[in-house]
mmCIF file of C-alpha atoms in Angstrom:
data_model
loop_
_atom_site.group_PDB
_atom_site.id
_atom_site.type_symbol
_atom_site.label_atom_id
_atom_site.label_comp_id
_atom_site.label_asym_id
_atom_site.label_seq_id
_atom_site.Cartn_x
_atom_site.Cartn_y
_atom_site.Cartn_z
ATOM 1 C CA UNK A 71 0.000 0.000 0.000
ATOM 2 C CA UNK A 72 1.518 3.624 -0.665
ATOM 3 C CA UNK A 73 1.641 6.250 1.261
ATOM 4 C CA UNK A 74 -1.476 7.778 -0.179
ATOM 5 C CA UNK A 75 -3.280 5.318 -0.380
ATOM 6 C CA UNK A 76 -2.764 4.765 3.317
ATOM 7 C CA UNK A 77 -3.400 8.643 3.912
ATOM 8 C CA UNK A 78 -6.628 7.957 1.802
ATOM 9 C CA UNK A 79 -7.921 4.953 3.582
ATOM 10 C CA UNK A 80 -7.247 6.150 7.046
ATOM 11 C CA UNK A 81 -9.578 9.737 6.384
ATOM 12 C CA UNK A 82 -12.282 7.543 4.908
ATOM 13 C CA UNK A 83 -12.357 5.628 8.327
ATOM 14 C CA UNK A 84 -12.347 8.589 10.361
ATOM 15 C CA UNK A 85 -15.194 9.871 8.437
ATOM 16 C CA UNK A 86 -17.405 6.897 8.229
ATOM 17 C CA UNK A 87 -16.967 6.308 12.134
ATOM 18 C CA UNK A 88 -17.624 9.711 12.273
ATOM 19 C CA UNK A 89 -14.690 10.533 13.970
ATOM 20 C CA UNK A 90 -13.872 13.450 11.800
ATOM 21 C CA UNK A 91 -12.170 16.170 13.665
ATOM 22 C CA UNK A 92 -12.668 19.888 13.288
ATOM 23 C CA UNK A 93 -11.140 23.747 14.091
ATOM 24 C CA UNK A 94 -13.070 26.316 14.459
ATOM 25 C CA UNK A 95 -11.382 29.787 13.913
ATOM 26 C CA UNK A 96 -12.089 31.781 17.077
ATOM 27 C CA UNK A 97 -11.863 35.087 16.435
ATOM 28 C CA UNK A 98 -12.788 36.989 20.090
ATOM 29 C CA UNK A 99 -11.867 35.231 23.414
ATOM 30 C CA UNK A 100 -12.640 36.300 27.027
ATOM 31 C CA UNK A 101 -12.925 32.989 28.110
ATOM 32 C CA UNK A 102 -15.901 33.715 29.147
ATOM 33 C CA UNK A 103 -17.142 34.633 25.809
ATOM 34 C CA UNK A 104 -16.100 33.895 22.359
ATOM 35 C CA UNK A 105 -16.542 34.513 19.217
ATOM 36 C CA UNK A 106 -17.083 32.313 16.225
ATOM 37 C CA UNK A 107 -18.059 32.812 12.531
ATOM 38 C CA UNK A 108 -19.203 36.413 13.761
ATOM 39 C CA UNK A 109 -21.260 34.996 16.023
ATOM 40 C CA UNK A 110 -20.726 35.428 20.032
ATOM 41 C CA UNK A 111 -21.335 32.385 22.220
ATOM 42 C CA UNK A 112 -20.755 31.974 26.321
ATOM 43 C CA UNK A 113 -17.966 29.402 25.916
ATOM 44 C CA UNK A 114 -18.223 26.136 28.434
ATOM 45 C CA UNK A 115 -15.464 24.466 26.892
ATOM 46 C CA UNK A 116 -12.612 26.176 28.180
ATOM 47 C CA UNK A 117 -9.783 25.158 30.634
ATOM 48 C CA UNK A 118 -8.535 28.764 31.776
ATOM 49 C CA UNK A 119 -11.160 28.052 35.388
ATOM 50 C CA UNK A 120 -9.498 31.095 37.132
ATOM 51 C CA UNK A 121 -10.585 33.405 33.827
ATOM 52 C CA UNK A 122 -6.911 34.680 34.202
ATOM 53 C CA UNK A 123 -6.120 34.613 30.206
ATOM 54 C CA UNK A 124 -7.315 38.513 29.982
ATOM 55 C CA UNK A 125 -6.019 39.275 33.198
ATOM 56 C CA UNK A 126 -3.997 42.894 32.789
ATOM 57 C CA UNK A 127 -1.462 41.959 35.313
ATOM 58 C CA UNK A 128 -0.442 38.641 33.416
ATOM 59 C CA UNK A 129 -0.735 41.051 29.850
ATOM 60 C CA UNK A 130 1.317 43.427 31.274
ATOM 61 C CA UNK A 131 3.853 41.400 32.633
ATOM 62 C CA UNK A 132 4.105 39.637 29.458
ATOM 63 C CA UNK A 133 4.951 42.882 28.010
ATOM 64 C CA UNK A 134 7.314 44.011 30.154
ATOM 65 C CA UNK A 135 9.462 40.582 29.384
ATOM 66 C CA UNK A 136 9.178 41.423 25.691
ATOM 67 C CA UNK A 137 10.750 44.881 26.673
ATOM 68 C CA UNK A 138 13.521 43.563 28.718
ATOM 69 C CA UNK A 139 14.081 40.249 26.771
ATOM 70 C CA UNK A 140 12.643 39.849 23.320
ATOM 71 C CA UNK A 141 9.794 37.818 21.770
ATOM 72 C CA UNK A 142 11.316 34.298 21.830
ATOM 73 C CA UNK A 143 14.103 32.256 24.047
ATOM 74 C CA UNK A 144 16.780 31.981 20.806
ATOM 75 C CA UNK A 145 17.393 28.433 21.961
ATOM 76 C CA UNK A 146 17.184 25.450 24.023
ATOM 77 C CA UNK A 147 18.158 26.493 27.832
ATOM 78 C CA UNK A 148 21.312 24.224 27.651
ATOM 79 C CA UNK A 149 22.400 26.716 25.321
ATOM 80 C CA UNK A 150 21.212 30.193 25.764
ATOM 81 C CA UNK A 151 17.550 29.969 26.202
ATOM 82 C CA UNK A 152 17.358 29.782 30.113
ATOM 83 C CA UNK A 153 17.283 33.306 31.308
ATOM 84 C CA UNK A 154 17.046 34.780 34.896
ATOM 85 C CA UNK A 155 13.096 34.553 34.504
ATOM 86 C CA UNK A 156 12.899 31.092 33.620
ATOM 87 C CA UNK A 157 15.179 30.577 36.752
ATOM 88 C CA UNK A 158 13.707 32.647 38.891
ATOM 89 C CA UNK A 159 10.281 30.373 37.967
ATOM 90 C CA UNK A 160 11.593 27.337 38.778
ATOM 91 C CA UNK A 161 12.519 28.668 42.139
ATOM 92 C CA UNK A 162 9.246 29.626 42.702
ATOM 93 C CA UNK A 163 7.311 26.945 41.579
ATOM 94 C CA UNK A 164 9.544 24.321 43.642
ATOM 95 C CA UNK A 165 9.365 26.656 47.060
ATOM 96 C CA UNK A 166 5.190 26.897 46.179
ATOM 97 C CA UNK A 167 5.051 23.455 45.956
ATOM 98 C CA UNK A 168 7.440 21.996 48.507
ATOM 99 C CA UNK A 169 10.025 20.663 46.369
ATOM 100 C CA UNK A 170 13.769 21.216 45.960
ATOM 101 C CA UNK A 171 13.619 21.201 42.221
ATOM 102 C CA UNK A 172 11.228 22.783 39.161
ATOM 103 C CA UNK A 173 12.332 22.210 35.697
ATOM 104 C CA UNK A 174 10.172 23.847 33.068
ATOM 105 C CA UNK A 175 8.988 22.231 29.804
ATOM 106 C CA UNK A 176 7.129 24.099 26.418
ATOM 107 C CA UNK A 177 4.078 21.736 27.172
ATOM 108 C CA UNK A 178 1.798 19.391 29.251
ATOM 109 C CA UNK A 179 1.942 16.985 26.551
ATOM 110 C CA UNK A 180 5.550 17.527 26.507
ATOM 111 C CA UNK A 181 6.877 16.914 30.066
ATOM 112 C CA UNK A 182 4.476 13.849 30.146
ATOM 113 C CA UNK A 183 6.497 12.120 27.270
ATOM 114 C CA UNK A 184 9.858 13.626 28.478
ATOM 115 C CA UNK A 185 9.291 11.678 32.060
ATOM 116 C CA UNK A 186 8.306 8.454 30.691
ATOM 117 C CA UNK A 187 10.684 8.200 28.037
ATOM 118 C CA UNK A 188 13.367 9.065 30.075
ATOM 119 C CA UNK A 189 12.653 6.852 33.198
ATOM 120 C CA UNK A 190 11.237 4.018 31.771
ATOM 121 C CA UNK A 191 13.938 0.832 30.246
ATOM 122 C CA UNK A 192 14.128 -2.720 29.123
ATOM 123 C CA UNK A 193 12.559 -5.146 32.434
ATOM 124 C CA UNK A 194 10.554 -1.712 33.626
ATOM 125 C CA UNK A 195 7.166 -1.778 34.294
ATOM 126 C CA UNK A 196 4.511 1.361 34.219
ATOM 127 C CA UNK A 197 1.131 0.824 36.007
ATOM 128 C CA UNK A 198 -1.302 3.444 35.139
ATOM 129 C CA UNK A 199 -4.890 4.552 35.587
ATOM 130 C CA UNK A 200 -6.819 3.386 32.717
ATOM 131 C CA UNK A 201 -7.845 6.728 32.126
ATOM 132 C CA UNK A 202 -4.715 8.801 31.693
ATOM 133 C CA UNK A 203 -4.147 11.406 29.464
ATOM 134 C CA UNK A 204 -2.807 10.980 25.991
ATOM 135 C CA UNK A 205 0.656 12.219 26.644
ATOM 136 C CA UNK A 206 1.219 10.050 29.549
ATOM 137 C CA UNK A 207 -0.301 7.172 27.866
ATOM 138 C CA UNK A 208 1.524 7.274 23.697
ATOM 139 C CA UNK A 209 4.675 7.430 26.231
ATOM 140 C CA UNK A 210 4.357 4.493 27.679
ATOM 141 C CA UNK A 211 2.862 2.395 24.944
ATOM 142 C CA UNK A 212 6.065 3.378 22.972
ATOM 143 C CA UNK A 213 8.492 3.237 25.997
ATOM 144 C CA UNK A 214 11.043 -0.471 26.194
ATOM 145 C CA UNK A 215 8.633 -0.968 29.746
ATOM 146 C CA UNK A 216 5.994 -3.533 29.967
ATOM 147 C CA UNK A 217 2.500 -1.449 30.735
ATOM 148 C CA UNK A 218 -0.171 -2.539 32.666
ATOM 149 C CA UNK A 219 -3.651 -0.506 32.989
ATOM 150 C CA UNK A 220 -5.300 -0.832 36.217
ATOM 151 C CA UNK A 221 -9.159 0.073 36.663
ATOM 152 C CA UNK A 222 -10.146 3.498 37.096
ATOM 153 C CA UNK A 223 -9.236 4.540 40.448
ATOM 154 C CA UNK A 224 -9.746 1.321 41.605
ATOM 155 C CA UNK A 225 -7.109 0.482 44.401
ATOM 156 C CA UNK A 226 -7.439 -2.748 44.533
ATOM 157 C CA UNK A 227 -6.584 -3.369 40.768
ATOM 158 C CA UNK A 228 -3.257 -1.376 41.165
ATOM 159 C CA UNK A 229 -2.324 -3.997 44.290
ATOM 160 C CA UNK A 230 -3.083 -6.929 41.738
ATOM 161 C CA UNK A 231 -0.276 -5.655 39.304
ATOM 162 C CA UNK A 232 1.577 -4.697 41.916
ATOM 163 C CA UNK A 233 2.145 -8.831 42.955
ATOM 164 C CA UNK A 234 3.424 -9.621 39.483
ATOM 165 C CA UNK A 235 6.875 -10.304 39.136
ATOM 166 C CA UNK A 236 9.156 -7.473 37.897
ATOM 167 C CA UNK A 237 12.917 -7.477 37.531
ATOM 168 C CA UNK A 238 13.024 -3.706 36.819
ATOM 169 C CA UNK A 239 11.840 -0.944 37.964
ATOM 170 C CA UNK A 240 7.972 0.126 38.551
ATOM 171 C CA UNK A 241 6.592 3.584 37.738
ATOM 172 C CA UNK A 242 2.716 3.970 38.879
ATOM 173 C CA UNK A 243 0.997 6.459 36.945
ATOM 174 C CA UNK A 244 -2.133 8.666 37.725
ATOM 175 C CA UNK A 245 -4.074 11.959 37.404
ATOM 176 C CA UNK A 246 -4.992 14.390 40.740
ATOM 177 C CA UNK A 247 -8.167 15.651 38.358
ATOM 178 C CA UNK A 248 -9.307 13.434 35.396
ATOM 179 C CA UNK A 249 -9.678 15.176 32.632
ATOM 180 C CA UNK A 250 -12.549 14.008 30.528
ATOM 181 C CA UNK A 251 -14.356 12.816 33.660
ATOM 182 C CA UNK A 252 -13.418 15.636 36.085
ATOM 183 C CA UNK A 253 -13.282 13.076 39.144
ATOM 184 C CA UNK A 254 -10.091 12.539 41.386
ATOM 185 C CA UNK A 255 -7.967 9.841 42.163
ATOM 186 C CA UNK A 256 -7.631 8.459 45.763
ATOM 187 C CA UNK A 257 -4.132 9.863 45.776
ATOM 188 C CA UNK A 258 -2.838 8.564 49.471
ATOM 189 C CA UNK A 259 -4.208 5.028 48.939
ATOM 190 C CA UNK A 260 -2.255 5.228 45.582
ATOM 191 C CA UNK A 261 0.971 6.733 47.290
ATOM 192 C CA UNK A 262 0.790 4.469 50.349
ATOM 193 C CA UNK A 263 0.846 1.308 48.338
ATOM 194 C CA UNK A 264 3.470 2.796 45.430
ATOM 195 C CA UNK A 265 5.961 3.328 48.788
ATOM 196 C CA UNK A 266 5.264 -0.138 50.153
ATOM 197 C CA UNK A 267 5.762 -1.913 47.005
ATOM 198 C CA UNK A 268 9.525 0.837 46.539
ATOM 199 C CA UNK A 269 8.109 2.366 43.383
ATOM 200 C CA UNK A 270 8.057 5.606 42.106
ATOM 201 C CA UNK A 271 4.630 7.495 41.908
ATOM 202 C CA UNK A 272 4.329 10.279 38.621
ATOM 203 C CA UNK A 273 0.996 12.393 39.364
ATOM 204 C CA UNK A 274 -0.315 14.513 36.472
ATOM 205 C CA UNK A 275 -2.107 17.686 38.557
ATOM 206 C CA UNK A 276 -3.069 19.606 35.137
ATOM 207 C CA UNK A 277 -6.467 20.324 36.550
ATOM 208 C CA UNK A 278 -5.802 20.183 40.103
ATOM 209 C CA UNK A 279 -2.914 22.789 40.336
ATOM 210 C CA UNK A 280 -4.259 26.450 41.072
ATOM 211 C CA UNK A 281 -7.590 25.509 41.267
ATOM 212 C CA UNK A 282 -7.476 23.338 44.680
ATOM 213 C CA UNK A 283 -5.696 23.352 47.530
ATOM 214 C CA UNK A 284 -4.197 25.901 50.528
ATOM 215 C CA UNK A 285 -3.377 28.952 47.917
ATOM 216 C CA UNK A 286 -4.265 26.549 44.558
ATOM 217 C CA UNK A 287 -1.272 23.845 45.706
ATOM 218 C CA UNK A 288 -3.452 21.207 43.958
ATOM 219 C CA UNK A 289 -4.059 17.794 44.324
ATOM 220 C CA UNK A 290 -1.611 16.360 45.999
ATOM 221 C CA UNK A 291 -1.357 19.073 48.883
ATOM 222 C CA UNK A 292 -5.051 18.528 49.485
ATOM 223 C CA UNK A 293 -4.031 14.663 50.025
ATOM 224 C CA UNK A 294 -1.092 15.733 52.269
ATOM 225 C CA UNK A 295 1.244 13.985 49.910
ATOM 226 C CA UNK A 296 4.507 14.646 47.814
ATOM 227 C CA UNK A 297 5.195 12.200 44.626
ATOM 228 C CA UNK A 298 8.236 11.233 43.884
ATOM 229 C CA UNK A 299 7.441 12.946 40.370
ATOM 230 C CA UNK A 300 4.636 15.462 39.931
ATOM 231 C CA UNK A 301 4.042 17.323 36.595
ATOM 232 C CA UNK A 302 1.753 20.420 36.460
ATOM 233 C CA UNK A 303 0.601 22.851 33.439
ATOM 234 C CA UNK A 304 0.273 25.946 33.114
ATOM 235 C CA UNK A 305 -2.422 26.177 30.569
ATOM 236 C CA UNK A 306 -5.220 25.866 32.504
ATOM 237 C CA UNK A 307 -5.149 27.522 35.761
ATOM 238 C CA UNK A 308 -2.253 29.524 34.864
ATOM 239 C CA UNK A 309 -4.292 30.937 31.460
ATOM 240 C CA UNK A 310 -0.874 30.198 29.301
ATOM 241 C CA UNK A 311 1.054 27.347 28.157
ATOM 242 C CA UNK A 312 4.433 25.516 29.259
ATOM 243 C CA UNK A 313 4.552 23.085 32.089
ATOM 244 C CA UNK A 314 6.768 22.199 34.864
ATOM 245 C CA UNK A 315 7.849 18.893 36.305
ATOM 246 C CA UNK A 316 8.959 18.886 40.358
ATOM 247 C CA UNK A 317 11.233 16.398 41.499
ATOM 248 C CA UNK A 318 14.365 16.206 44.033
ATOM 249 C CA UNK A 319 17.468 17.111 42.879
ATOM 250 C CA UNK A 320 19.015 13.721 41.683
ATOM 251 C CA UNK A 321 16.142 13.691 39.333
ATOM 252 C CA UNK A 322 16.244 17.130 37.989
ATOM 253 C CA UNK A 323 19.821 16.356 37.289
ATOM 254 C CA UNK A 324 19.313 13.836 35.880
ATOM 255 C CA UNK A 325 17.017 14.814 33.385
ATOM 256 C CA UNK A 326 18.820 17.703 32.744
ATOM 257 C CA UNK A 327 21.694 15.959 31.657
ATOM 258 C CA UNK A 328 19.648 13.183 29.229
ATOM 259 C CA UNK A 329 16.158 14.518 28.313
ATOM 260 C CA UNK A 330 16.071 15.101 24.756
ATOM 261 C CA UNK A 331 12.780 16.967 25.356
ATOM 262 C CA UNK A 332 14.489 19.524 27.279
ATOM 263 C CA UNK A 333 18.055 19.392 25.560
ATOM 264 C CA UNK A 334 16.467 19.659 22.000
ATOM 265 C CA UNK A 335 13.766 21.966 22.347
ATOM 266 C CA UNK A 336 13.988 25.584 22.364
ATOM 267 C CA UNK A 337 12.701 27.275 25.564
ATOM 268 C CA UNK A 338 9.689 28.948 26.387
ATOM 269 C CA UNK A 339 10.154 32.768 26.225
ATOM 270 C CA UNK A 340 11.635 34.627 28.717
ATOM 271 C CA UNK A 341 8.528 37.114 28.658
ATOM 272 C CA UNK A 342 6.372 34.107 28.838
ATOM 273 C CA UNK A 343 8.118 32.751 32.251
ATOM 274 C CA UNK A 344 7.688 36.905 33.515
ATOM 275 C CA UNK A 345 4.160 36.597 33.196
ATOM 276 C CA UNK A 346 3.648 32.852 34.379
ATOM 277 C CA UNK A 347 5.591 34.759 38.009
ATOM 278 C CA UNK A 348 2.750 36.877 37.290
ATOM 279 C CA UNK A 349 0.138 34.658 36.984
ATOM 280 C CA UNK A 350 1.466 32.604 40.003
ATOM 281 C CA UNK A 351 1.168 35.132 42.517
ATOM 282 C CA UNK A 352 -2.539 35.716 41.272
ATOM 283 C CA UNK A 353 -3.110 31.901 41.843
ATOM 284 C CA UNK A 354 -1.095 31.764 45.776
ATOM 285 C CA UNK A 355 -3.555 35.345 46.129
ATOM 286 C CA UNK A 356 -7.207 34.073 44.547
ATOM 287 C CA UNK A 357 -9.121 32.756 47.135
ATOM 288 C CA UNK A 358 -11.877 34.980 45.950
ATOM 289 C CA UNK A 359 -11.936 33.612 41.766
ATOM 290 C CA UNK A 360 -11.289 29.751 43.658
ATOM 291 C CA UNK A 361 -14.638 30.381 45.581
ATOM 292 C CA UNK A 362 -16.248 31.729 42.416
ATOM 293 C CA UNK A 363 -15.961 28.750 40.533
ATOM 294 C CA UNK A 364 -16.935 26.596 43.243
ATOM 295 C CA UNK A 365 -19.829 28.887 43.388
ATOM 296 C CA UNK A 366 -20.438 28.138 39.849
ATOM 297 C CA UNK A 367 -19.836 24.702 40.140
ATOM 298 C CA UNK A 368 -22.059 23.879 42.880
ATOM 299 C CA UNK A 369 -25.076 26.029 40.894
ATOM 300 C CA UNK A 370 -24.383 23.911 38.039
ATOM 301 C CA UNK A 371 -24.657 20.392 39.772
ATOM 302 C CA UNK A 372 -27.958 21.745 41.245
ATOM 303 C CA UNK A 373 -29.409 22.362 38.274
ATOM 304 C CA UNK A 374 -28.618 19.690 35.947
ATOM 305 C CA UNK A 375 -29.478 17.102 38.658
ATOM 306 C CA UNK A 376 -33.044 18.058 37.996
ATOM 307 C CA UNK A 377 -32.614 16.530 34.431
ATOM 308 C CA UNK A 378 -32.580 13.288 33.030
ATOM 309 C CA UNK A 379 -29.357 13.539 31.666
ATOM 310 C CA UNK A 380 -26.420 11.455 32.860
ATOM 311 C CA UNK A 381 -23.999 13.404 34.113
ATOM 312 C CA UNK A 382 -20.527 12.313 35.985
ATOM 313 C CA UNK A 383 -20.958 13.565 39.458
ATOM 314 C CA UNK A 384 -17.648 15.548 39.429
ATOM 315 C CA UNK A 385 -16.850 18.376 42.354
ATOM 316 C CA UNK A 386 -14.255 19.801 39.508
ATOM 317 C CA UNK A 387 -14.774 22.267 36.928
ATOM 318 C CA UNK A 388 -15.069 19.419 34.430
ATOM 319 C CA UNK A 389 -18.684 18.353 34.173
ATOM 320 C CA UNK A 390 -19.323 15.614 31.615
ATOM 321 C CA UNK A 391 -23.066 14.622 30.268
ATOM 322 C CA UNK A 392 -22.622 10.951 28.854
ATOM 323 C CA UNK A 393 -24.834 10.625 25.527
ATOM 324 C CA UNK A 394 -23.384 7.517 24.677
ATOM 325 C CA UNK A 395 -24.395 7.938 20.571
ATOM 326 C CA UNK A 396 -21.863 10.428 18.479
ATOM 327 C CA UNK A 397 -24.594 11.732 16.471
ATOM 328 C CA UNK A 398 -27.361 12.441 19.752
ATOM 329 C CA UNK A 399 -24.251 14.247 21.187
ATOM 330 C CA UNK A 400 -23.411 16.336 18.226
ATOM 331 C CA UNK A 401 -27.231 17.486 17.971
ATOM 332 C CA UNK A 402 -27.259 18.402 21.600
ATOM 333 C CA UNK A 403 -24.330 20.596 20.418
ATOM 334 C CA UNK A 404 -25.976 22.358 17.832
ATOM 335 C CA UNK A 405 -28.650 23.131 20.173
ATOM 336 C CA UNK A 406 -26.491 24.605 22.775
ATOM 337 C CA UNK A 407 -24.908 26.148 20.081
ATOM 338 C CA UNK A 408 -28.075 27.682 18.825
ATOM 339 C CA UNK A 409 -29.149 29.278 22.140
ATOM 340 C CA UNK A 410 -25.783 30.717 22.111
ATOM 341 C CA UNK A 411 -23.809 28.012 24.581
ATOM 342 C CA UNK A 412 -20.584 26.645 22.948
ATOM 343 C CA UNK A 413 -19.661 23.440 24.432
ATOM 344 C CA UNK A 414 -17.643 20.725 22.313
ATOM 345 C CA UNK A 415 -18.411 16.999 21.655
ATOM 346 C CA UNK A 416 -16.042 14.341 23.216
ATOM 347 C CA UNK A 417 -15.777 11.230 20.890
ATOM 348 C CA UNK A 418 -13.395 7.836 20.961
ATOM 349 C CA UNK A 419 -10.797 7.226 21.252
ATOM 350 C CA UNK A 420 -10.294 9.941 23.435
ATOM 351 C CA UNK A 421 -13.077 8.933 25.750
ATOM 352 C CA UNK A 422 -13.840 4.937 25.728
ATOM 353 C CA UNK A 423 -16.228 3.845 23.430
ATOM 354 C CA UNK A 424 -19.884 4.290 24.388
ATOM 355 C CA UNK A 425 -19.230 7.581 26.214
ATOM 356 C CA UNK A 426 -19.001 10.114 23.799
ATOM 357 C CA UNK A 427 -20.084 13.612 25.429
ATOM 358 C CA UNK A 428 -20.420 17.210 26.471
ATOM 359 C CA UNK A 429 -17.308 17.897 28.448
ATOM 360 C CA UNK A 430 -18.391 21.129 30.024
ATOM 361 C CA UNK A 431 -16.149 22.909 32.048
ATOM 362 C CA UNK A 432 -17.004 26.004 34.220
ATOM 363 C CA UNK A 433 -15.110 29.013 34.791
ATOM 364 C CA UNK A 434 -14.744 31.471 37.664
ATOM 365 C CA UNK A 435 -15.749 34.172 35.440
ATOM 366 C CA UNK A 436 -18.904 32.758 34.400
ATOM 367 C CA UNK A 437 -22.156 34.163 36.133
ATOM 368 C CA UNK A 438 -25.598 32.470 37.180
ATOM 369 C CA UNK A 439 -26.907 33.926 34.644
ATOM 370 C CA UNK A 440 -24.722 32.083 32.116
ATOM 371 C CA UNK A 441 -25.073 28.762 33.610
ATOM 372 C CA UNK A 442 -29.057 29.224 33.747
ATOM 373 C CA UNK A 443 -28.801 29.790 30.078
ATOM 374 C CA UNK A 444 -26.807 26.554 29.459
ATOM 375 C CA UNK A 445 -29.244 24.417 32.369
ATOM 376 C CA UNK A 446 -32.412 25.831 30.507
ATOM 377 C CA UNK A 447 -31.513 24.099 26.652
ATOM 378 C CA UNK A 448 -30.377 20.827 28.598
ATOM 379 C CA UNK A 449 -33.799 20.512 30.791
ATOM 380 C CA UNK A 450 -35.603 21.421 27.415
ATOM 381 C CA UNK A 451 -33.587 18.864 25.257
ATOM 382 C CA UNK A 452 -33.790 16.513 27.575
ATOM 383 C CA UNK A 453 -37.741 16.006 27.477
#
């Protein structure tokens, strides 16, 4: 088979499954609202919860770094792309958090696969949640370790592969907050039983950190915990992009001297680190926007548990519906899109098959008023 013909066959599958993928050009964003095809919508689908994307502190700040340090980093930071921002970052993040080390990364999706790939060898194992994210999960199924997929936060699974026989290494893998079902995982059952078995423990807090937590610490500080290896984004809480990965100093060493994610990859810009100190202090300082989303959130449960709709009962700002059928799901959609509500469809294979959804996420910006809009199309849809 050629290459095209391979190209060919694999878009007519994802079109008859109807699995076809699509961007839409957004050409206004407040988080709160957007703007699409000249048409304004309140936007549910977004992961900036703390609404801090249009903050004027962060713009400013960002501004400021552009003044003092240019546009971009010029290169990766073993060469000259780590400035006194990026550093001074890292040293904040690790105090915040309670670690000796922060080393930054361009992505979530990057620092995921730079852990994994790096940690993980021949006779290794990796246990993970069944439900991990994407990153976490293409790293493993192409890493030299054998992988094993426990059930979703089910403790008793992870024990199970925990008894077989390894001569390597183990790495147990998990989320603090889910992020297509917006629960969280029973992180000192998991850590208790990762120590007793002398394994490492990687925790993923994308959707914990900032949002939960004594001043947004996330996850793991709300379990009264420390993995051996958390990694936390900044694109969601944060309102950016870039992640970081905290770890003790043998580790941070380590991957500093052999992670071709961070040797090979140009940094994130020094303006960008000035505004993620920025954004920082506004998460460590917003009590107030934390208890406006729960706010939000807890309005939002209320009303849609006087629907018919299933709907995962999640305390997070990720609030799925279930539909179940791709095509009821994309016509709930259209409604919602129709009485001016954007919220996006969830298909397979990112979600397992025979869950396709609305993955609605609140935001501390949104009002009542907003979320009555959204609770008033799904009570009428739903009869």
């Amino acid at each position: 088979m050629s290459w095209q013909q391979r190209i060919d066959e694999a878009l007519s599958k994802q079109l008859f499954r109807n699995r076809w993928r699509k961007r839409y050009v957004v050409e206004e964003n407040s988080t709160r609202l957007i703007k699409i095809e000249n048409k304004t919508y309140i936007n549910f689908s977004s992961n900036d919860y703390l609404g801090l994307n249009q903050h004027p502190l962060i713009i400013d700040s960002w501004k400021k770094g552009m003044h003092l340090m240019g546009v971009g980093a010029g290169s990766s930071g073993h060469i000259t792309g780590f400035s006194r921002f990026h550093s001074d970052l890292e040293k904040q993040i690790a105090a915040w958090l309670g670690y000796s080390r922060a080393i930054l990364f361009i992505s979530g999706f990057a620092v995921n696969q730079a852990v994994i790939s790096l940690l993980s060898k021949k006779n290794d194992r990796i246990i993970a949640d069944k439900l991990i994210h994407a990153s976490l999960l293409d790293a493993a199924i192409h890493s030299p370790a054998k992988l094993y997929r426990f059930k979703h936060n089910i403790i008793e699974n992870l024990i199970f592969y925990l008894q077989y026989l390894c001569s390597g290494e183990t790495l147990v893998v998990t989320e603090g907050i889910f992020s297509m079902d917006g629960d969280a995982a029973p992180l000192n059952k998991i850590n208790q039983i990762t120590k007793k078995n002398n394994s490492l423990l990687l925790v993923d807090d994308a959707h914990g950190i900032g949002i939960i937590g004594d001043k947004g610490r996330g996850s793991c500080w709300v379990h009264k915990i420390k993995p051996d290896l958390l990694t936390i984004s900044f694109s969601k809480a944060f309102g950016i992009s870039g992640a970081a990965l905290l770890c003790n100093e043998n580790i941070a060493d380590y991957f500093l001297q052999f992670s071709r994610h961070l040797i090979y990859s140009t940094s994130i810009p020094p303006a960008q680190a000035f505004a993620l100190k920025s954004a920082l202090s506004l998460i460590q300082q917003g009590e107030y926007l934390r208890k406006c989303l729960d706010d939000n959130i807890s309005y939002f449960k209320l009303g849609i548990k006087s629907t018919s709709w299933r709907f995962l009962d999640s305390n997070s700002a990720i609030q799925p519906i279930i539909i179940g059928d791709d095509n009821k799901a994309k016509d709930l959609s259209e409604k919602l899109a129709s009485a001016g509500c954007w919220v996006n469809v969830i298909k397979p294979p990112t979600v397992p098959i025979g869950t396709t959804r609305l993955r609605i996420t609140l935001t501390s910006v949104h009002t009542f008023k907003d979320i009555d809009v959204l609770l008033e199309v799904l009570n009428e849809a739903a009869n």
